[in-house]
PDB file of C-alpha atoms in Angstrom:
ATOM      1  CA  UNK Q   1      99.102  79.869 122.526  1.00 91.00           C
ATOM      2  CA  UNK Q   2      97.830  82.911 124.154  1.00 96.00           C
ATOM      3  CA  UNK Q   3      98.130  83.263 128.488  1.00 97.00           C
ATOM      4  CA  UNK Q   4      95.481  85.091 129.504  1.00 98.00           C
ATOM      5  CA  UNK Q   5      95.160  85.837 133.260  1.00 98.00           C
ATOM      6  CA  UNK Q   6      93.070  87.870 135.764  1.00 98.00           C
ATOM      7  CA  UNK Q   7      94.591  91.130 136.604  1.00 98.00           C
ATOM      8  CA  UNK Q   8      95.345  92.211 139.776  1.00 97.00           C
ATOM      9  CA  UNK Q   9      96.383  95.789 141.631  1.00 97.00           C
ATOM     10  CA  UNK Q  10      99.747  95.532 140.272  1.00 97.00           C
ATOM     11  CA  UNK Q  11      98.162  96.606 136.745  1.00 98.00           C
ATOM     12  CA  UNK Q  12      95.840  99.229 137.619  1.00 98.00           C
ATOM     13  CA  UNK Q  13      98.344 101.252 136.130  1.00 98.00           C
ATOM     14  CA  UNK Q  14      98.658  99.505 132.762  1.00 98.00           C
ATOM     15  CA  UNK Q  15      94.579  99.205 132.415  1.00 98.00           C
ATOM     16  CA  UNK Q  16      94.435 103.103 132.827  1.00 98.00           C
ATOM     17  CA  UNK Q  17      97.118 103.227 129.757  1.00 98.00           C
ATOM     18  CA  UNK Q  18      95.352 100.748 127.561  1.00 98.00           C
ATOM     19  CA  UNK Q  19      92.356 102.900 128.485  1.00 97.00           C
ATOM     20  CA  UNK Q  20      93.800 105.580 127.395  1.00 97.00           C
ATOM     21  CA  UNK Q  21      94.332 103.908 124.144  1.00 96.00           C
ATOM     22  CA  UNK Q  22      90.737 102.556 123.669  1.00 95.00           C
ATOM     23  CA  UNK Q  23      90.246 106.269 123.843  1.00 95.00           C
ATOM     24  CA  UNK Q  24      92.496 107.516 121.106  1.00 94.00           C
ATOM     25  CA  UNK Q  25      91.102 105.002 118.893  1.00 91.00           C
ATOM     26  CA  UNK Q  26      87.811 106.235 119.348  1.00 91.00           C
ATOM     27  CA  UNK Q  27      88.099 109.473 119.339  1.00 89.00           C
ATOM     28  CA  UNK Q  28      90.729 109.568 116.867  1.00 90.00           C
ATOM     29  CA  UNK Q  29      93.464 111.639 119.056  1.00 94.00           C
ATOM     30  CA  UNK Q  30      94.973 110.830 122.854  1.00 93.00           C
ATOM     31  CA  UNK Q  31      92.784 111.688 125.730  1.00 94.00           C
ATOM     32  CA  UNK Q  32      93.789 114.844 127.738  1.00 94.00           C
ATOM     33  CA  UNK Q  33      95.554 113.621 131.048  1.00 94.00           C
ATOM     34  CA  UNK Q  34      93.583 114.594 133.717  1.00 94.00           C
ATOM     35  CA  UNK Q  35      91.902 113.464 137.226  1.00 94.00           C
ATOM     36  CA  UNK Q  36      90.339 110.744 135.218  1.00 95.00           C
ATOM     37  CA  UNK Q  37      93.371 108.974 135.131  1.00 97.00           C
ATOM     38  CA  UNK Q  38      93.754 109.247 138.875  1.00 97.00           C
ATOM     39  CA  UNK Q  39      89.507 108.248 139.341  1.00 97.00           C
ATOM     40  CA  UNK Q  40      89.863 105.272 137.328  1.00 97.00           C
ATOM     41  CA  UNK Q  41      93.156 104.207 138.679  1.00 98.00           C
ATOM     42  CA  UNK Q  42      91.968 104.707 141.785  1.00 98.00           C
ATOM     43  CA  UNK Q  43      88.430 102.727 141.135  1.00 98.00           C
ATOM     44  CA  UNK Q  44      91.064  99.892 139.805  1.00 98.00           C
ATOM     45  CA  UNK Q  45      93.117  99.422 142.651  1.00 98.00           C
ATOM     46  CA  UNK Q  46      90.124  99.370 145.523  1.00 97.00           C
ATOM     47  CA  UNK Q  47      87.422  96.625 142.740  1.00 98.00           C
ATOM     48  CA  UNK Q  48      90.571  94.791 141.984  1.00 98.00           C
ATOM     49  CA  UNK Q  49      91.179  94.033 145.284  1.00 97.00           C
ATOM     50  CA  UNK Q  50      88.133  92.198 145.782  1.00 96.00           C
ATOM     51  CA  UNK Q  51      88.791  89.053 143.820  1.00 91.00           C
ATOM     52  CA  UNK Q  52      85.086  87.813 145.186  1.00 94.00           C
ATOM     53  CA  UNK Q  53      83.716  91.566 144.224  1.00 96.00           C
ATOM     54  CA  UNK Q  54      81.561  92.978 140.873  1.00 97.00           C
ATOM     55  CA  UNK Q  55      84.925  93.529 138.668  1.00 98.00           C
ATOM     56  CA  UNK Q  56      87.106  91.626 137.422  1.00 98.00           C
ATOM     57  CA  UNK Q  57      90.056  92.505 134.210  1.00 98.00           C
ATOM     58  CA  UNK Q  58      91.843  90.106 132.046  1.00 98.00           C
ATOM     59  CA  UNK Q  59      94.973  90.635 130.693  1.00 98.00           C
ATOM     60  CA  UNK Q  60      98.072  89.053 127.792  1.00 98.00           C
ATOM     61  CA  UNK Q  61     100.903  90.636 128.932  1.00 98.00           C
ATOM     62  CA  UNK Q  62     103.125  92.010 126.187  1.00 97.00           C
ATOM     63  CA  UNK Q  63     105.287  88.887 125.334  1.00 94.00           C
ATOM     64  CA  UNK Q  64     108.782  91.077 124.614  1.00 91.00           C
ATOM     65  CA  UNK Q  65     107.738  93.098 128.020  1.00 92.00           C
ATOM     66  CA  UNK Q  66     106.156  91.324 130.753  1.00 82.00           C
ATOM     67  CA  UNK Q  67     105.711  94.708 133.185  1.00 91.00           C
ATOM     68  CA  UNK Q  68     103.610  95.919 130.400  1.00 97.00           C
ATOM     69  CA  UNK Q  69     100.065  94.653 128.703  1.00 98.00           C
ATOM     70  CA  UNK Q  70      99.195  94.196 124.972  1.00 98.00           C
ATOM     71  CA  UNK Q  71      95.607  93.923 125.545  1.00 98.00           C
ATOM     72  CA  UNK Q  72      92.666  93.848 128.152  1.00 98.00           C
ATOM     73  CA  UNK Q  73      89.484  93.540 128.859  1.00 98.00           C
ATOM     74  CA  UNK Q  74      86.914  94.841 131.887  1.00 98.00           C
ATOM     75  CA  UNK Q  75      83.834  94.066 132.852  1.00 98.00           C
ATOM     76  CA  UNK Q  76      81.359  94.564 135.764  1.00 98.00           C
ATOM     77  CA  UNK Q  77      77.948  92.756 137.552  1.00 98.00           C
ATOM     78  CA  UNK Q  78      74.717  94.650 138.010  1.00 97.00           C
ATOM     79  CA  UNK Q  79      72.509  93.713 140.060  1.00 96.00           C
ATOM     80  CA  UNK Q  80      69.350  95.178 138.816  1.00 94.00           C
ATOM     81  CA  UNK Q  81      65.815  93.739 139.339  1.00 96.00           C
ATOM     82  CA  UNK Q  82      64.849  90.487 137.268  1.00 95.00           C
ATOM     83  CA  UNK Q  83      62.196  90.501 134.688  1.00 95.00           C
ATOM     84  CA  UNK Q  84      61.308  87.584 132.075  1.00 94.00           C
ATOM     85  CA  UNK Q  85      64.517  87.729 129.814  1.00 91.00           C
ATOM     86  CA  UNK Q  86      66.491  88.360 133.326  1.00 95.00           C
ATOM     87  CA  UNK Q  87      64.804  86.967 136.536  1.00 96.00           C
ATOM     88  CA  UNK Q  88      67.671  87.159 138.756  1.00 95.00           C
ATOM     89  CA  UNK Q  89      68.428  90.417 137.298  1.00 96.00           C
ATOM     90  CA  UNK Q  90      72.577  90.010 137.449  1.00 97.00           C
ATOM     91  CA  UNK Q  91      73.396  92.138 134.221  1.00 97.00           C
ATOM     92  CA  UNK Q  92      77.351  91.789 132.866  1.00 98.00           C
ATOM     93  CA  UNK Q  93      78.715  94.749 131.403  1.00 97.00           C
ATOM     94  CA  UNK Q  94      82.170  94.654 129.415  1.00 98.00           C
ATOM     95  CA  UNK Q  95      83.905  97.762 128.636  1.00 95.00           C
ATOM     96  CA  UNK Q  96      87.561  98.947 127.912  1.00 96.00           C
ATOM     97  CA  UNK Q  97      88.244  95.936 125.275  1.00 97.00           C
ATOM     98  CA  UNK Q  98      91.688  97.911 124.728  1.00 97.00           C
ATOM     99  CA  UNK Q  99      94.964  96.612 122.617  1.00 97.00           C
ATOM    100  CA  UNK Q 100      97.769  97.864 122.156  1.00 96.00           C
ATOM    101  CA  UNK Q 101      98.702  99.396 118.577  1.00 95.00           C
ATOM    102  CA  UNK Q 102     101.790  97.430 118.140  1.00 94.00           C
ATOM    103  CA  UNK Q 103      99.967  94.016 118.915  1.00 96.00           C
ATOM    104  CA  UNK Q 104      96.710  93.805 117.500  1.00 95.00           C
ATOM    105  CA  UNK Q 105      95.425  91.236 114.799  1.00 94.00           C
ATOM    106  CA  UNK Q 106      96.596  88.639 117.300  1.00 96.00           C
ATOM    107  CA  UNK Q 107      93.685  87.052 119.252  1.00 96.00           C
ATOM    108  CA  UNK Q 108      94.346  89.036 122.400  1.00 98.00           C
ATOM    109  CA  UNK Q 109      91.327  91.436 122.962  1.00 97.00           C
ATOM    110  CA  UNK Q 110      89.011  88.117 121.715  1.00 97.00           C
ATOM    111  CA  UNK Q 111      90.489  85.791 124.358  1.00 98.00           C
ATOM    112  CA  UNK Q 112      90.264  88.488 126.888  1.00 98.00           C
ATOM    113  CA  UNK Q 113      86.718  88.585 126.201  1.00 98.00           C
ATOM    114  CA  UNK Q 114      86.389  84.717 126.477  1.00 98.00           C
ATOM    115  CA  UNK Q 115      87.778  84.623 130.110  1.00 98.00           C
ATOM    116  CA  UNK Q 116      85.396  87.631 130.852  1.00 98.00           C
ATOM    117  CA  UNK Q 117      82.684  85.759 129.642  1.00 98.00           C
ATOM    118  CA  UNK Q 118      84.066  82.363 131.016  1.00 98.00           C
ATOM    119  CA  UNK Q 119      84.101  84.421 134.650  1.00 98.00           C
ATOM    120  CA  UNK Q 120      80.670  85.795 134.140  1.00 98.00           C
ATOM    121  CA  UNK Q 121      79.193  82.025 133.197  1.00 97.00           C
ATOM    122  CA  UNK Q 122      81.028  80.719 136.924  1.00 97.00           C
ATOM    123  CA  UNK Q 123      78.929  83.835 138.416  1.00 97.00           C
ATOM    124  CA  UNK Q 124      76.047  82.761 136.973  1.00 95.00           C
ATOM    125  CA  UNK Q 125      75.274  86.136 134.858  1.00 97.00           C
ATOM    126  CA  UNK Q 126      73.173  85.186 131.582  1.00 95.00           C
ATOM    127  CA  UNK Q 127      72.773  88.831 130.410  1.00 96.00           C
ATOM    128  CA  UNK Q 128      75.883  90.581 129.116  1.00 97.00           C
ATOM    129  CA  UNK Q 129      76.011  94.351 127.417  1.00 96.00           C
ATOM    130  CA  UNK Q 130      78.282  96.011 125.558  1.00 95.00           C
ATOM    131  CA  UNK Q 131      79.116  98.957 123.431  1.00 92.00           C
ATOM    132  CA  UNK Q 132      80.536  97.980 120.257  1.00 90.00           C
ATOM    133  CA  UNK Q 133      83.230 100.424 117.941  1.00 87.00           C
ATOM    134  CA  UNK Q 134      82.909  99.382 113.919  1.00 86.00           C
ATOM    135  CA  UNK Q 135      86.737  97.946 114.896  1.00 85.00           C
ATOM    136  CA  UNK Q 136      85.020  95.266 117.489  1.00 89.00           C
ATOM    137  CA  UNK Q 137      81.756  94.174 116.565  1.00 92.00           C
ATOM    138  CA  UNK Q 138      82.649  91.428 114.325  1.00 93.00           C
ATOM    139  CA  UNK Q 139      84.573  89.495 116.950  1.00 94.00           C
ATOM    140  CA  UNK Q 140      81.575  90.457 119.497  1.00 96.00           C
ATOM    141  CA  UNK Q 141      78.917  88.960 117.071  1.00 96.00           C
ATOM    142  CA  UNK Q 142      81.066  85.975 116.734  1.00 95.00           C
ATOM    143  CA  UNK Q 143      80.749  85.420 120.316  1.00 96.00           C
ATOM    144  CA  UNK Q 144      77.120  85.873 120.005  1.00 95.00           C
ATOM    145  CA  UNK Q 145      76.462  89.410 120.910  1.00 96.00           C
ATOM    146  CA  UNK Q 146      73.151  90.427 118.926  1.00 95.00           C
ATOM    147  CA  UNK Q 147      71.732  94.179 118.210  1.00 92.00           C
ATOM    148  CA  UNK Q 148      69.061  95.440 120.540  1.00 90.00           C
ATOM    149  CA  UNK Q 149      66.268  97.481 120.362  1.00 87.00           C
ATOM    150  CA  UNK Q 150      66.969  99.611 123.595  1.00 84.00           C
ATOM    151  CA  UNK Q 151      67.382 102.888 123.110  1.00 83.00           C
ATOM    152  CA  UNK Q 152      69.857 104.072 125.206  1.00 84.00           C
ATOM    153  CA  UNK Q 153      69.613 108.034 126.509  1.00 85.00           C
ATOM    154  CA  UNK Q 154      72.480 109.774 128.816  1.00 81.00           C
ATOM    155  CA  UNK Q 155      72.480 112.422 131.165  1.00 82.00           C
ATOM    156  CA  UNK Q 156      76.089 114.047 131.965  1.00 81.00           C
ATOM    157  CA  UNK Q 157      75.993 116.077 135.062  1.00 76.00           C
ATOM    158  CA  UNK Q 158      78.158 118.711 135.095  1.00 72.00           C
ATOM    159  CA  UNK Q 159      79.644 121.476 137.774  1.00 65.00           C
ATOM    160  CA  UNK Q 160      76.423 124.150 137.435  1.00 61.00           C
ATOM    161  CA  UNK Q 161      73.879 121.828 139.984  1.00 57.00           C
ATOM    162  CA  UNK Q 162      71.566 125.365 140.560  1.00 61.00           C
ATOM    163  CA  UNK Q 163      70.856 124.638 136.382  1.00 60.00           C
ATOM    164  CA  UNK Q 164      69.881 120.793 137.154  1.00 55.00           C
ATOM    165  CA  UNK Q 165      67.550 121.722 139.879  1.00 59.00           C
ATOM    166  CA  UNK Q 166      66.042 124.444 138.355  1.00 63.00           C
ATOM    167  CA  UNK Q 167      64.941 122.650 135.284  1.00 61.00           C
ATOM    168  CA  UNK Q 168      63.779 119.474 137.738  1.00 64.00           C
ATOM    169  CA  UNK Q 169      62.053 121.611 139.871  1.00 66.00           C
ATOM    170  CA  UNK Q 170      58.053 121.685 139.515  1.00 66.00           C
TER     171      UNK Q 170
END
């Protein structure tokens, strides 16, 4: 039997570790620490404390350590504008599906994700995204996450803002 359970402040901490993690595995080497530890950690704490809010976590503790997690799972509301697939326009978004190394192959990450999408359900969201690693999709498209046909583009903004406005200027 696996205990899942909302997270709270008290493992802010911990989710920036297991992101941390998530990280390593994709890139295939450990994240430089930086002030993104401290930004996300920080973002944690204040969302967490809203247990009404957009974010909510769900944790399994480690079972041979209980300060410390084996897996987790986050995921956010949107509220964008509602069109014919979406007309209320609440969009779910679940990132940082993270295990720990020494506890994978064990259900955790999967019933994470079923509490996230149990809590999304009670908050009446009916469209739920995700980016998928090779590792993950099978257990997503078991749970009925399909391909789309988006195509997703990204912008990064960096330090040099007199660049950005000069290209978006007429």
């Amino acid at each position: 039997m696996i205990t899942v359970r909302r997270a709270s402040i008290d493992d802010a901490q911990e989710l920036v570790r297991l992101r941390g993690v998530l990280l390593t595995t994709l890139d295939g080497r450990p994240p430089e620490p930086g002030p993104w530890q401290d930004e996300a950690l920080g973002t944690l704490r204040r969302r967490l404390a809203d247990p009404e809010g957009t974010l909510a976590a769900y944790v399994v503790d480690k079972p041979d350590a209980p300060d410390e997690l084996a897996a987790c799972v986050v995921g956010v509301i949107e509220h964008r504008l509602g069109g014919p697939i979406n007309p209320s326009g609440a969009t779910g978004y679940v990132f940082n599906v993270a295990t720990d190394p020494g506890h994978r192959r064990r259900g955790y990450a999967r019933a994470c994700l079923e509490a996230l999408l149990d809590w999304y359900h009670h908050r009446g969201v009916t469209v739920i995204e995700l980016k998928a690693s090779e590792d993950g999709e099978s257990i997503y498209r078991a749970l009925g996450f399909a391909p789309t046909t988006a195509r997703t583009l990204r912008l990064t903004v960096v330090d040099d803002v007199e660049r950005i406005r000069a290209r978006l200027a007429p």
